[in-house]
C-alpha cells in the first residue's frame, strides 16, 4: 500500500522519481506527489487521483538532484490533494507507507506544543514529530531516532530536512523499503520495479534501521545509530518481467505466463523423483497438523490445500483468513506448523499472524513470491513460488504458483503417509509433466470464455457455485470477477442454495457452476438443475462432458488428477473475469479502492 521512491544523484531526478512511481502505482493510486529540492529549497507538487494527473504539473527539465515521491492508497482521510503526500511541517517533509496507530495521541501532544495540521493523515503527524524532536535534539539523525521510538504501527519513510539539502533520510518498520545505487546516484523505493531500469543490486533495510543517502553513498545506521556494513542482494529476474511486453494489460500478460510459472515452480522443487520432494519438503514430516493462514486469493489456495491435504494425506488442516486468525484463540501446539501464504510477503495481517505464532513458539513456514520480503525473512521455513514480479492488482499467476506448491506438498505428504499407491503416484507425475501444455491449451481457448463474457457482462450480480474443491474454486472465481469488474459476484456451496440463496435467482441470473470432482459431480448437477428450473442462466464449467443438457453455456476444461485440477479450473474464470471487466471499461490492472500489497491492517 502506497509506493515511495526517492533519488539523490548527479543527474536530473524528477524523471527518475516520476518513472519510479509509475512502476509502483500498483501499490496505490488515490493521489500522488513529489517533493524536490530546487534553488536550495524544498518544493512540493501533489495532485488527487492517478499519477498521470501529476505529470503536467511537473517541469521535468529543471535541474533538481534530490527528490522523494509518493503514490497513495488512502488510509487516513479522503483521497484528496490536501491528504496527498509529501507532508511538510516545519523543516521536515515526509513520504510514508504504513499506518501510525498512535497518531491521535501524538497529534494531541503536538497540538499542545503549538503545531497545526492541514490534513487528516497520520503522516503529517510524523513530519511534525520529526520537527519537534529536531528542535530538542538539534541533530537530524537523533531526531529521526527519537521519532522512531515514539511511533507505533508500520512505516517506511522517505524524509527531507530543509537544513540538509544534500541528503535523503529513510527509515522503516514493518513496511517494505529497499535502497540501491547506480553510477549517477542513490535510490530508496518500496519495491524492485522502481530501480530495475538502473540496477539489479539492492540493499534491504532492516526494521528500525535508518539510512542516509547522498549523491555519493548510502550509509545505514543500526538501532544504536552505529554505522552498519552494507550487504547487497541481486534481483535475478528479467527487466521485461515488469513490463507489459505488448499485452494490453498486466493481468492478461500474467495469465499468459501461467504455463511458464507452473514449470518453474515445479522445477525448483521436483525433478520427477519422490527423493527430490523429500529433500525440499522433508521437514514437514515433523508436524501432525497444519494451520494455513492468508488473505484474499492466497487464502483461497489454503482452502483448496485443506481439502487436498485432508483427503489425500489424512492430516488435519485448519485454514483461516489472517485478519481473524491474528486475534483469535489458536489451538496450536508443538505438532502444528503454521503456513503463511502470500504473494507480496508484506501483507500486514499475514505478517501479524506469523508473529503471533512465533511469539507462542509455534513453528512457521512461508509460501511467498517476493524474495526477502518480511514474511519470508521472519518465517522458520520458506518455500518460494516462482511467479516472478506480479504487477496487476488481481493475482493470477502467483495464485497458480501457490496452488502448484500445495500440489507438491499434498503429493509428498500423501506419499509418506502411504495414502497413494504407486499407480496413482505415477499418474500424478504424468499429469505434472503434461500440465504446462494443458495450461497453454486452455489459455488459447480464450475466445470461448470471451464469448460468454460478452453475454453476461451487463449483469449486476453473478453467482458461482460448487462443492468441495469446486466451492474453493468458486470463491476465487467470484473474487477475481468482483474485484476487477465491480459486479457483485458471490460463491456458494451448491448444496446450500436451497437454504436461502436460491430466492435471489431470477430469470436469466447468471450462475457459473463448477463441477470437476467426479465423486460428487452428480450431486452438483442436481443442484444446477434446481436453479435451471428457476430460469437461471447456467454456465457449466467441468472436466467431463455431461450426458444431458442442463446449461446455457459449457466450458470444458482438461481433466487431470484432483491434486492438480484447480490449476486448470481457474484459468477460464480468470479470463472470463478479464473480459467482463474489459467490456465494462474498468481499469483492469488498477481496480478502484484496491492496491497490490496490503501493508496495513
Ligand atoms: O500479497 P498477498 O498474497 O499476501 O495478498 C493477499 C491478498 O491481498 C490478495 O490475494 C488479494 O486478494 C488480490 N487482490 C486478489 O486478486
CSV table of C-alpha atoms and ligand atoms in Angstrom, one decimal, residues 294-299 341-347 350 375 392-396 398 402 476 479-480 483 594-598, ligand 1:
chain,number,residue,atom,x,y,z
A,294,UNK,CA,-3.5,-15.9,4.4
A,295,UNK,CA,-5.7,-13.2,2.9
A,296,UNK,CA,-7.7,-12.9,-0.3
A,297,UNK,CA,-6.7,-15.2,-3.1
A,298,UNK,CA,-3.8,-16.6,-1.1
A,299,UNK,CA,-6.4,-17.7,1.5
A,341,UNK,CA,0.8,-17.8,2.1
A,342,UNK,CA,1.5,-14.5,0.5
A,343,UNK,CA,2.5,-13.3,-3.0
A,344,UNK,CA,3.9,-10.0,-1.7
A,345,UNK,CA,5.3,-11.3,1.6
A,346,UNK,CA,4.3,-8.0,3.1
A,347,UNK,CA,0.5,-8.4,3.8
A,350,UNK,CA,-0.5,-12.3,7.4
A,375,UNK,CA,7.2,-12.8,5.8
A,392,UNK,CA,-1.7,-6.4,-11.8
A,393,UNK,CA,-3.6,-5.9,-8.6
A,394,UNK,CA,-5.7,-9.0,-9.3
A,395,UNK,CA,-3.4,-12.0,-8.7
A,396,UNK,CA,-3.4,-14.7,-11.4
A,398,UNK,CA,1.1,-16.0,-8.3
A,402,UNK,CA,0.8,-21.1,-4.8
A,476,UNK,CA,-11.5,-17.5,-6.3
A,479,UNK,CA,-13.3,-12.7,-6.2
A,480,UNK,CA,-11.5,-12.3,-9.5
A,483,UNK,CA,-12.5,-7.1,-7.8
A,594,UNK,CA,-7.6,-1.5,-4.1
A,595,UNK,CA,-3.8,-1.9,-4.0
A,596,UNK,CA,-1.5,-4.8,-4.7
A,597,UNK,CA,0.3,-5.0,-1.4
A,598,UNK,CA,-1.9,-4.6,1.6
B,1,LIG,O1,0.4,-10.4,-1.3
B,1,LIG,P1,-0.7,-11.4,-0.7
B,1,LIG,O2,-0.7,-12.7,-1.4
B,1,LIG,O3,-0.5,-11.6,0.8
B,1,LIG,O4,-2.0,-10.7,-0.9
B,1,LIG,C1,-3.2,-11.2,-0.4
B,1,LIG,C2,-4.4,-10.6,-1.0
B,1,LIG,O5,-4.4,-9.2,-0.7
B,1,LIG,C3,-4.5,-10.7,-2.5
B,1,LIG,O6,-4.6,-12.1,-2.8
B,1,LIG,C4,-5.8,-10.0,-3.0
B,1,LIG,O7,-6.9,-10.7,-2.5
B,1,LIG,C5,-5.8,-9.9,-4.5
B,1,LIG,N1,-6.2,-8.6,-4.9
B,1,LIG,C6,-6.7,-10.9,-5.2
B,1,LIG,O8,-6.6,-10.8,-6.6
